[in-house]
Coordinates of N, CA and C in Angstrom, one line a residue:
Chain A
R17 N 195.9 -12.0 -145.1 CA 195.8 -12.7 -143.8 C 195.4 -11.8 -142.7
K18 N 194.5 -12.2 -141.9 CA 194.0 -11.4 -140.8 C 195.1 -11.3 -139.7
E19 N 195.2 -10.1 -139.0 CA 196.2 -9.9 -138.0 C 196.1 -10.9 -136.9
V20 N 194.8 -11.2 -136.5 CA 194.6 -12.1 -135.4 C 193.5 -13.1 -135.9
E21 N 193.8 -14.4 -135.8 CA 192.9 -15.4 -136.3 C 192.6 -16.4 -135.2
Q22 N 191.4 -16.8 -135.1 CA 190.9 -17.7 -134.1 C 190.2 -18.9 -134.7
D23 N 190.1 -19.9 -133.9 CA 189.2 -21.1 -134.3 C 187.8 -20.5 -134.6
P24 N 187.2 -20.9 -135.7 CA 185.9 -20.3 -136.1 C 184.8 -20.7 -135.1
G25 N 184.9 -21.9 -134.5 CA 183.8 -22.4 -133.6 C 182.6 -22.6 -134.5
P26 N 181.4 -22.7 -133.9 CA 181.2 -22.7 -132.4 C 181.6 -24.0 -131.8
F27 N 181.9 -23.9 -130.5 CA 182.2 -25.1 -129.7 C 180.9 -25.3 -128.8
N28 N 180.4 -26.5 -128.9 CA 179.3 -27.0 -128.0 C 179.8 -28.1 -127.2
V29 N 179.9 -27.9 -125.9 CA 180.5 -28.9 -125.0 C 179.6 -29.1 -123.8
P30 N 179.7 -30.3 -123.2 CA 178.8 -30.6 -122.0 C 179.5 -30.0 -120.8
E31 N 178.7 -29.8 -119.8 CA 179.3 -29.3 -118.5 C 180.4 -30.2 -118.0
G32 N 181.5 -29.7 -117.5 CA 182.6 -30.5 -117.0 C 183.6 -30.8 -118.0
A33 N 183.4 -30.5 -119.3 CA 184.3 -30.8 -120.3 C 185.5 -29.8 -120.2
T34 N 186.6 -30.2 -120.9 CA 187.8 -29.3 -121.0 C 187.8 -28.8 -122.5
V35 N 187.9 -27.6 -122.7 CA 187.9 -27.0 -124.1 C 189.1 -26.1 -124.3
A36 N 189.7 -26.1 -125.4 CA 190.8 -25.3 -125.8 C 190.6 -24.5 -127.0
F37 N 190.9 -23.2 -126.9 CA 190.8 -22.3 -128.0 C 192.2 -21.9 -128.5
N38 N 192.4 -21.7 -129.7 CA 193.7 -21.4 -130.3 C 193.6 -20.0 -131.0
C39 N 194.7 -19.3 -131.1 CA 194.7 -18.0 -131.8 C 196.1 -17.8 -132.3
T40 N 196.2 -17.3 -133.5 CA 197.5 -17.0 -134.1 C 197.5 -15.5 -134.5
Y41 N 198.7 -14.9 -134.4 CA 198.8 -13.5 -134.8 C 199.9 -13.3 -135.8
S42 N 199.8 -12.3 -136.7 CA 200.7 -12.2 -137.8 C 201.9 -11.2 -137.5
N43 N 201.7 -10.3 -136.6 CA 202.7 -9.3 -136.4 C 203.7 -9.7 -135.3
S44 N 204.9 -10.0 -135.8 CA 205.9 -10.5 -134.8 C 206.3 -9.4 -133.8
A45 N 206.0 -8.1 -134.1 CA 206.3 -7.1 -133.1 C 205.2 -6.9 -132.0
S46 N 204.2 -7.8 -132.0 CA 203.2 -7.7 -131.0 C 203.8 -7.8 -129.6
Q47 N 203.2 -7.0 -128.7 CA 203.8 -6.8 -127.5 C 203.1 -7.3 -126.3
S48 N 201.8 -7.3 -126.3 CA 201.0 -7.9 -125.2 C 199.8 -8.6 -125.7
F49 N 199.3 -9.5 -124.9 CA 198.3 -10.4 -125.4 C 197.2 -10.6 -124.3
F50 N 196.0 -10.8 -124.7 CA 194.9 -10.9 -123.8 C 193.8 -11.9 -124.3
W51 N 193.0 -12.4 -123.4 CA 191.8 -13.0 -123.7 C 190.7 -12.2 -123.1
Y52 N 189.7 -11.9 -123.9 CA 188.5 -11.2 -123.5 C 187.3 -12.1 -123.6
R53 N 186.3 -11.9 -122.9 CA 185.1 -12.6 -123.0 C 183.9 -11.6 -123.3
Q54 N 183.1 -12.0 -124.2 CA 181.9 -11.2 -124.6 C 180.7 -12.0 -124.5
D55 N 179.8 -11.6 -123.7 CA 178.4 -12.3 -123.6 C 177.6 -11.6 -124.7
C56 N 176.5 -12.4 -125.0 CA 175.6 -11.9 -126.1 C 175.1 -10.5 -125.9
R57 N 175.3 -9.6 -126.8 CA 174.8 -8.3 -126.7 C 175.4 -7.5 -125.5
K58 N 176.5 -7.9 -125.1 CA 177.2 -7.2 -124.0 C 178.6 -6.7 -124.5
E59 N 179.2 -5.9 -123.6 CA 180.6 -5.5 -124.0 C 181.6 -6.5 -123.6
P60 N 182.8 -6.4 -124.3 CA 183.9 -7.4 -123.9 C 184.4 -7.1 -122.5
K61 N 184.8 -8.1 -121.8 CA 185.4 -8.0 -120.5 C 186.7 -8.8 -120.5
L62 N 187.7 -8.2 -119.8 CA 189.0 -8.9 -119.8 C 188.8 -10.2 -119.0
L63 N 189.3 -11.3 -119.6 CA 189.3 -12.6 -118.9 C 190.7 -12.7 -118.2
M64 N 191.7 -12.6 -119.0 CA 193.1 -12.7 -118.5 C 194.1 -12.1 -119.5
S65 N 195.2 -11.6 -118.9 CA 196.3 -11.3 -119.8 C 197.1 -12.6 -120.0
V66 N 197.9 -12.6 -121.0 CA 198.7 -13.8 -121.4 C 200.2 -13.4 -121.3
Y67 N 200.9 -14.2 -120.5 CA 202.3 -13.9 -120.3 C 203.2 -15.0 -121.0
S68 N 204.4 -14.7 -121.3 CA 205.3 -15.7 -122.0 C 205.5 -16.9 -121.2
S69 N 205.4 -16.8 -119.9 CA 205.6 -18.0 -119.0 C 204.3 -18.8 -118.9
G70 N 203.3 -18.3 -119.4 CA 202.0 -19.0 -119.2 C 201.4 -18.6 -117.9
N71 N 200.1 -18.5 -117.8 CA 199.5 -18.2 -116.5 C 198.1 -18.9 -116.4
E72 N 197.8 -19.0 -115.1 CA 196.6 -19.7 -114.8 C 195.7 -18.9 -113.8
D73 N 194.5 -19.0 -114.0 CA 193.5 -18.3 -113.1 C 192.4 -19.2 -112.9
G74 N 192.4 -20.0 -111.8 CA 191.4 -21.0 -111.5 C 191.3 -22.0 -112.6
R75 N 190.2 -22.1 -113.3 CA 190.0 -23.1 -114.3 C 190.5 -22.7 -115.6
F76 N 191.0 -21.5 -115.7 CA 191.5 -21.0 -117.0 C 193.0 -20.9 -117.1
T77 N 193.6 -21.4 -118.2 CA 195.0 -21.4 -118.4 C 195.3 -20.8 -119.7
A78 N 196.2 -19.8 -119.8 CA 196.6 -19.2 -121.0 C 198.1 -19.5 -121.3
Q79 N 198.4 -19.7 -122.6 CA 199.7 -19.9 -123.0 C 200.1 -19.0 -124.2
L80 N 201.4 -18.7 -124.2 CA 201.8 -17.8 -125.3 C 203.1 -18.5 -125.9
N81 N 203.1 -18.6 -127.2 CA 204.3 -19.1 -127.9 C 204.8 -18.1 -128.9
R82 N 205.7 -17.2 -128.5 CA 206.1 -16.1 -129.4 C 206.8 -16.6 -130.7
A83 N 207.5 -17.7 -130.6 CA 208.2 -18.2 -131.8 C 207.2 -18.6 -132.9
S84 N 206.1 -19.2 -132.4 CA 205.1 -19.7 -133.4 C 204.0 -18.7 -133.5
Q85 N 204.0 -17.6 -132.7 CA 203.0 -16.5 -132.8 C 201.6 -17.1 -132.6
Y86 N 201.5 -17.8 -131.4 CA 200.4 -18.6 -131.1 C 200.0 -18.4 -129.6
I87 N 198.7 -18.2 -129.4 CA 198.1 -18.1 -128.1 C 197.0 -19.1 -127.9
S88 N 196.9 -19.6 -126.7 CA 195.9 -20.6 -126.4 C 195.2 -20.2 -125.1
L89 N 194.0 -20.7 -125.0 CA 193.2 -20.6 -123.7 C 192.6 -22.0 -123.5
L90 N 192.8 -22.5 -122.3 CA 192.2 -23.8 -121.9 C 191.2 -23.5 -120.7
I91 N 190.1 -24.1 -120.9 CA 189.1 -24.0 -119.8 C 188.8 -25.4 -119.3
R92 N 189.0 -25.6 -118.1 CA 188.8 -26.9 -117.5 C 187.4 -26.9 -116.7
D93 N 186.8 -28.1 -116.6 CA 185.6 -28.2 -115.9 C 184.6 -27.2 -116.2
S94 N 184.2 -27.1 -117.5 CA 183.3 -26.1 -118.0 C 182.0 -25.9 -117.3
K95 N 181.6 -24.7 -117.1 CA 180.3 -24.4 -116.4 C 179.4 -23.8 -117.4
L96 N 178.1 -23.9 -117.1 CA 177.1 -23.2 -118.0 C 177.4 -21.8 -118.2
S97 N 177.9 -21.1 -117.1 CA 178.2 -19.7 -117.2 C 179.4 -19.3 -118.0
D98 N 180.1 -20.3 -118.5 CA 181.2 -20.1 -119.4 C 180.8 -19.8 -120.8
S99 N 179.5 -20.0 -121.1 CA 179.0 -19.8 -122.4 C 179.1 -18.4 -122.8
A100 N 179.9 -18.1 -123.9 CA 180.1 -16.7 -124.3 C 181.0 -16.8 -125.6
T101 N 181.3 -15.7 -126.1 CA 182.3 -15.6 -127.2 C 183.7 -15.2 -126.6
Y102 N 184.7 -15.9 -126.9 CA 186.0 -15.6 -126.4 C 186.9 -14.9 -127.5
L103 N 187.4 -13.7 -127.1 CA 188.1 -12.9 -128.1 C 189.6 -12.9 -127.8
C104 N 190.4 -13.3 -128.7 CA 191.9 -13.2 -128.6 C 192.3 -11.8 -129.0
V105 N 193.1 -11.1 -128.2 CA 193.5 -9.7 -128.4 C 195.0 -9.6 -128.4
V106 N 195.5 -8.8 -129.3 CA 196.9 -8.6 -129.4 C 197.2 -7.1 -129.5
N107 N 198.1 -6.6 -128.7 CA 198.5 -5.2 -128.7 C 199.7 -5.1 -129.6
I108 N 199.7 -4.3 -130.7 CA 200.8 -4.4 -131.6 C 201.7 -3.2 -131.5
R109 N 201.3 -2.2 -130.8 CA 202.1 -1.0 -130.7 C 202.2 -0.5 -129.2
N110 N 203.0 0.4 -129.0 CA 203.2 0.9 -127.6 C 202.1 1.9 -127.2
N111 N 200.9 1.5 -127.5 CA 199.7 2.2 -127.0 C 198.6 1.1 -127.0
N112 N 197.5 1.5 -126.7 CA 196.4 0.5 -126.6 C 195.8 0.2 -128.0
D113 N 196.6 0.0 -129.0 CA 196.1 -0.3 -130.3 C 195.9 -1.8 -130.3
M114 N 194.7 -2.2 -129.8 CA 194.4 -3.6 -129.6 C 193.7 -4.2 -130.9
R115 N 194.3 -5.3 -131.3 CA 193.7 -6.0 -132.5 C 192.9 -7.2 -132.0
F116 N 191.7 -7.3 -132.3 CA 190.8 -8.4 -131.8 C 190.6 -9.4 -132.9
G117 N 190.6 -10.7 -132.5 CA 190.2 -11.7 -133.4 C 188.6 -11.6 -133.5
A118 N 188.1 -12.4 -134.4 CA 186.7 -12.4 -134.6 C 185.9 -13.1 -133.5
G119 N 186.6 -13.9 -132.7 CA 186.0 -14.5 -131.5 C 185.6 -16.0 -131.8
T120 N 185.6 -16.8 -130.8 CA 185.1 -18.1 -130.8 C 184.0 -18.3 -129.9
R121 N 182.9 -18.8 -130.4 CA 181.7 -18.9 -129.5 C 181.7 -20.3 -128.8
L122 N 181.5 -20.2 -127.5 CA 181.4 -21.4 -126.7 C 180.0 -21.5 -126.1
T123 N 179.4 -22.7 -126.3 CA 178.1 -23.0 -125.6 C 178.4 -24.3 -124.7
V124 N 178.1 -24.1 -123.4 CA 178.3 -25.2 -122.5 C 176.8 -25.7 -122.2
K125 N 176.6 -27.0 -122.4 CA 175.2 -27.5 -122.2 C 175.2 -28.4 -121.0
P126 N 174.0 -28.5 -120.4 CA 173.8 -29.4 -119.2 C 174.0 -30.8 -119.6
Chain B
E6 N 179.8 -3.8 -113.1 CA 179.8 -2.6 -113.9 C 181.2 -2.0 -114.0
T7 N 181.6 -1.5 -115.1 CA 183.0 -1.0 -115.3 C 183.1 0.5 -114.9
G8 N 182.0 1.2 -114.9 CA 182.0 2.6 -114.6 C 182.1 3.4 -115.9
V9 N 182.2 2.7 -117.0 CA 182.3 3.4 -118.3 C 180.9 3.5 -118.9
T10 N 180.4 4.7 -119.2 CA 179.1 4.8 -119.7 C 179.1 5.4 -121.2
Q11 N 178.1 5.1 -121.9 CA 178.0 5.5 -123.3 C 176.6 6.0 -123.6
S12 N 176.5 7.0 -124.5 CA 175.2 7.5 -124.9 C 175.2 7.9 -126.3
P13 N 174.1 7.7 -127.0 CA 172.9 7.0 -126.6 C 173.2 5.5 -126.7
T14 N 172.2 4.7 -126.3 CA 172.4 3.2 -126.3 C 172.1 2.7 -127.7
H15 N 171.1 3.4 -128.4 CA 170.7 3.0 -129.7 C 170.5 4.2 -130.5
L16 N 170.7 4.1 -131.9 CA 170.6 5.3 -132.7 C 170.3 4.8 -134.1
I17 N 169.3 5.5 -134.8 CA 169.0 5.2 -136.2 C 169.3 6.5 -137.0
K18 N 170.1 6.4 -138.0 CA 170.4 7.5 -138.9 C 170.2 7.1 -140.3
T19 N 170.2 8.0 -141.2 CA 170.1 7.7 -142.7 C 171.5 8.1 -143.3
R20 N 171.7 7.5 -144.5 CA 173.0 7.7 -145.2 C 173.2 9.2 -145.4
G21 N 174.4 9.6 -145.2 CA 174.8 11.0 -145.4 C 174.7 11.9 -144.2
Q22 N 174.0 11.4 -143.2 CA 173.9 12.2 -141.9 C 175.2 12.1 -141.1
Q23 N 175.2 12.9 -140.1 CA 176.3 12.9 -139.2 C 175.9 12.4 -137.8
V24 N 176.8 11.8 -137.0 CA 176.4 11.3 -135.7 C 177.5 11.6 -134.7
T25 N 177.1 11.8 -133.5 CA 178.1 12.0 -132.4 C 177.7 11.0 -131.3
L26 N 178.7 10.2 -130.9 CA 178.5 9.3 -129.8 C 179.4 9.7 -128.6
R27 N 178.9 9.5 -127.4 CA 179.6 10.0 -126.2 C 180.0 8.9 -125.3
C28 N 181.1 9.1 -124.6 CA 181.7 8.1 -123.7 C 182.2 8.9 -122.4
S29 N 181.8 8.4 -121.3 CA 182.4 8.8 -120.0 C 183.3 7.8 -119.5
S30 N 184.6 8.1 -119.2 CA 185.5 7.1 -118.8 C 185.4 6.9 -117.3
Q31 N 186.0 5.8 -116.9 CA 186.0 5.4 -115.5 C 186.8 6.4 -114.7
S32 N 186.4 6.7 -113.5 CA 187.1 7.6 -112.7 C 188.5 7.3 -112.5
G33 N 189.4 8.2 -112.7 CA 190.9 8.0 -112.6 C 191.5 7.5 -113.9
H34 N 190.8 7.4 -114.9 CA 191.3 7.0 -116.2 C 191.5 8.2 -117.1
N35 N 192.7 8.2 -117.8 CA 192.9 9.3 -118.7 C 193.0 8.9 -120.2
T36 N 192.7 7.7 -120.5 CA 192.8 7.2 -121.8 C 191.5 6.6 -122.3
V37 N 191.0 6.9 -123.5 CA 189.8 6.4 -124.1 C 190.1 5.9 -125.5
S38 N 189.7 4.7 -125.7 CA 189.8 4.1 -127.1 C 188.4 3.8 -127.6
W39 N 188.3 4.0 -128.9 CA 187.0 3.7 -129.6 C 187.2 2.5 -130.5
Y40 N 186.1 1.7 -130.6 CA 186.1 0.5 -131.5 C 184.8 0.4 -132.2
Q41 N 184.9 -0.2 -133.4 CA 183.7 -0.5 -134.1 C 183.5 -2.0 -134.2
Q42 N 182.4 -2.6 -133.8 CA 182.2 -4.0 -133.9 C 181.0 -4.3 -134.8
A43 N 181.3 -4.9 -135.9 CA 180.2 -5.3 -136.8 C 179.7 -6.7 -136.4
L44 N 178.5 -7.0 -136.8 CA 177.9 -8.3 -136.4 C 178.8 -9.5 -136.7
G45 N 179.1 -10.3 -135.7 CA 179.8 -11.5 -135.9 C 181.3 -11.3 -136.0
Q46 N 181.8 -10.1 -135.8 CA 183.2 -9.8 -135.8 C 183.7 -9.3 -134.5
G47 N 185.0 -9.3 -134.3 CA 185.6 -8.7 -133.2 C 185.7 -7.2 -133.3
P48 N 185.9 -6.5 -132.2 CA 186.0 -5.0 -132.3 C 187.2 -4.6 -133.1
Q49 N 187.0 -3.5 -133.9 CA 188.1 -2.9 -134.7 C 188.5 -1.6 -134.1
F50 N 189.8 -1.4 -133.9 CA 190.3 -0.2 -133.3 C 190.1 1.0 -134.2
I51 N 189.4 2.1 -133.7 CA 189.3 3.3 -134.5 C 190.4 4.3 -134.2
F52 N 190.4 4.7 -132.9 CA 191.5 5.6 -132.4 C 191.5 5.6 -130.9
Q53 N 192.5 6.2 -130.4 CA 192.7 6.4 -128.9 C 193.0 7.8 -128.6
Y54 N 192.5 8.3 -127.5 CA 192.8 9.6 -127.0 C 193.4 9.4 -125.6
Y55 N 194.5 10.1 -125.5 CA 195.3 10.1 -124.2 C 195.5 11.6 -123.8
R56 N 195.0 12.0 -122.7 CA 195.2 13.3 -122.2 C 194.8 14.3 -123.3
E57 N 193.7 14.2 -123.9 CA 193.1 15.1 -124.9 C 193.8 15.1 -126.2
E58 N 194.7 14.2 -126.5 CA 195.4 14.2 -127.8 C 195.1 12.8 -128.4
E59 N 195.0 12.8 -129.7 CA 194.9 11.5 -130.4 C 196.2 10.8 -130.3
N60 N 196.1 9.5 -129.9 CA 197.3 8.7 -129.6 C 197.3 7.4 -130.3
G61 N 197.1 7.4 -131.6 CA 197.0 6.2 -132.4 C 195.7 6.1 -133.1
R62 N 195.8 5.6 -134.3 CA 194.6 5.5 -135.1 C 194.6 4.2 -135.9
G63 N 193.5 3.6 -136.1 CA 193.4 2.4 -136.9 C 193.0 2.7 -138.3
N64 N 192.6 1.8 -139.1 CA 192.4 2.0 -140.5 C 191.0 2.5 -140.8
F65 N 190.7 3.7 -140.3 CA 189.4 4.3 -140.6 C 189.6 5.6 -141.3
P66 N 188.6 6.0 -142.2 CA 188.8 7.2 -142.9 C 188.6 8.4 -142.1
P67 N 189.1 9.6 -142.6 CA 189.0 10.8 -141.8 C 187.6 11.3 -141.4
R68 N 186.6 10.7 -142.0 CA 185.2 11.1 -141.6 C 184.9 10.6 -140.2
F69 N 185.8 9.7 -139.7 CA 185.7 9.3 -138.3 C 186.7 10.2 -137.5
S70 N 186.1 11.0 -136.6 CA 187.0 11.9 -135.8 C 186.5 11.9 -134.4
G71 N 187.4 12.4 -133.5 CA 187.0 12.3 -132.1 C 187.6 13.5 -131.3
L72 N 187.2 13.5 -130.1 CA 187.6 14.6 -129.1 C 187.7 13.9 -127.8
Q73 N 188.6 14.5 -127.0 CA 188.6 14.1 -125.6 C 188.6 15.4 -124.8
F74 N 187.9 15.5 -123.7 CA 187.7 16.7 -122.9 C 188.6 16.7 -121.7
P75 N 188.7 17.8 -121.0 CA 189.6 17.9 -119.8 C 189.2 16.9 -118.8
N76 N 187.9 16.5 -118.7 CA 187.5 15.5 -117.7 C 187.7 14.1 -118.2
Y77 N 188.3 13.9 -119.4 CA 188.7 12.7 -120.1 C 187.5 11.9 -120.7
S78 N 186.3 12.5 -120.7 CA 185.2 12.0 -121.5 C 185.6 12.2 -122.9
S79 N 184.8 11.5 -123.8 CA 185.2 11.5 -125.2 C 184.0 11.5 -126.1
E80 N 184.2 12.0 -127.3 CA 183.2 11.9 -128.4 C 183.8 11.2 -129.6
L81 N 182.9 10.5 -130.3 CA 183.3 10.0 -131.6 C 182.3 10.6 -132.6
N82 N 182.8 11.2 -133.6 CA 182.0 11.8 -134.6 C 182.2 11.1 -136.0
V83 N 181.1 10.8 -136.6 CA 181.1 10.2 -137.9 C 180.3 11.0 -138.9
N84 N 181.0 11.5 -139.9 CA 180.3 12.3 -141.0 C 180.0 11.4 -142.2
A85 N 179.0 11.9 -142.9 CA 178.7 11.3 -144.2 C 178.4 9.8 -144.0
L86 N 177.5 9.4 -143.1 CA 177.3 8.1 -142.8 C 177.0 7.2 -144.0
E87 N 177.6 6.0 -143.9 CA 177.3 5.0 -145.0 C 176.7 3.8 -144.3
L88 N 176.0 3.0 -145.2 CA 175.3 1.8 -144.7 C 176.2 0.9 -143.8
D89 N 177.5 0.7 -144.3 CA 178.4 -0.1 -143.6 C 178.9 0.4 -142.3
D90 N 178.5 1.6 -141.9 CA 178.8 2.1 -140.6 C 177.9 1.6 -139.5
S91 N 176.9 0.8 -139.9 CA 176.0 0.2 -139.0 C 176.8 -0.8 -138.2
A92 N 176.8 -0.6 -136.9 CA 177.6 -1.5 -136.0 C 177.4 -1.1 -134.5
L93 N 178.1 -1.9 -133.7 CA 178.1 -1.5 -132.3 C 179.4 -0.7 -132.1
Y94 N 179.3 0.5 -131.5 CA 180.5 1.3 -131.2 C 180.8 1.3 -129.7
L95 N 182.0 0.8 -129.4 CA 182.4 0.6 -128.1 C 183.5 1.6 -127.7
C96 N 183.4 2.1 -126.5 CA 184.5 2.9 -126.0 C 185.1 2.1 -124.8
A97 N 186.4 2.3 -124.6 CA 187.0 1.6 -123.5 C 188.0 2.6 -122.9
S98 N 187.9 2.6 -121.5 CA 188.9 3.5 -120.9 C 189.9 2.7 -120.1
S99 N 191.1 3.3 -119.9 CA 192.2 2.7 -119.2 C 192.9 3.7 -118.4
R100 N 193.6 3.2 -117.4 CA 194.2 4.1 -116.4 C 195.2 5.1 -117.1
T101 N 195.9 4.5 -118.0 CA 196.8 5.3 -118.8 C 197.1 4.5 -120.1
S102 N 198.0 5.0 -120.9 CA 198.2 4.5 -122.3 C 199.4 3.5 -122.3
G103 N 199.4 2.5 -121.5 CA 200.5 1.5 -121.5 C 200.0 0.2 -122.1
I104 N 201.0 -0.6 -122.5 CA 200.7 -1.8 -123.3 C 200.0 -2.9 -122.5
Q105 N 200.2 -2.8 -121.2 CA 199.6 -3.8 -120.3 C 198.4 -3.3 -119.6
E106 N 198.0 -2.1 -119.9 CA 196.9 -1.5 -119.1 C 195.6 -2.2 -119.5
T107 N 194.8 -2.6 -118.6 CA 193.5 -3.2 -118.8 C 192.5 -2.1 -119.3
Q108 N 191.8 -2.5 -120.4 CA 190.8 -1.7 -120.9 C 189.4 -2.1 -120.4
Y109 N 188.7 -1.1 -120.0 CA 187.3 -1.4 -119.5 C 186.3 -0.8 -120.5
F110 N 185.5 -1.7 -121.0 CA 184.6 -1.3 -122.0 C 183.2 -0.8 -121.5
G111 N 182.7 0.2 -122.2 CA 181.3 0.6 -121.9 C 180.3 -0.3 -122.6
P112 N 179.0 -0.2 -122.4 CA 178.0 -1.1 -123.0 C 177.8 -0.9 -124.5
G113 N 178.3 0.2 -125.0 CA 178.3 0.4 -126.5 C 177.1 1.2 -126.9
T114 N 177.2 1.7 -128.1 CA 176.1 2.4 -128.8 C 175.8 1.6 -130.1
R115 N 174.6 1.1 -130.3 CA 174.2 0.4 -131.5 C 173.7 1.4 -132.5
L116 N 174.4 1.5 -133.6 CA 174.1 2.5 -134.7 C 173.6 1.7 -135.9
L117 N 172.4 2.1 -136.4 CA 171.8 1.6 -137.6 C 171.7 2.7 -138.6
V118 N 172.3 2.5 -139.8 CA 172.3 3.5 -140.8 C 171.4 2.9 -142.0
L119 N 170.3 3.7 -142.3 CA 169.4 3.2 -143.3 C 169.5 3.9 -144.6

């Protein structure tokens, strides 16, 4: 079983749609959680950290369920510029040993 | 722009050769992590350097080695290259080595091993 598993995708949605990505992790000792965004042939960039209480940043909402070892990302009112691969990331040790999922590709169409 | 730079941008090598990739961290950052990203996969953690010392290592063989310099720039060295080493190599710098520290990635070096 992979340490971090994500929806395989790809997700193709129209502008304005709401889309949700799911991620599960296997190591119960995981300590911090993130969503990164990676555009085609570019480096990953932090989208948001994920906190136990859930957090929101504009159109983006992240949720963490430690009991189920599950992370989600919700994007509301999708924009064309949201088209990218979204990477779920889990830090499993007390350093930056970050484990990335394989990513879910999103394409937002006009 | 993150302020993290990597060189070279692209590289072609043959099996058995050795390669050195370089990374300059963002100003004020003392931690550099290296990742390998194969096509269609997420980045895989190779190792991290914190204040010139290795501070954690992923599941990579010893032929992957690294250095961090007093100015916190870093090198990744790969010996005895194999075809499967073909990938995008990313370095990421962070202010320090804490679990909630944001990592800022460089643009990567694309390595092709023939």
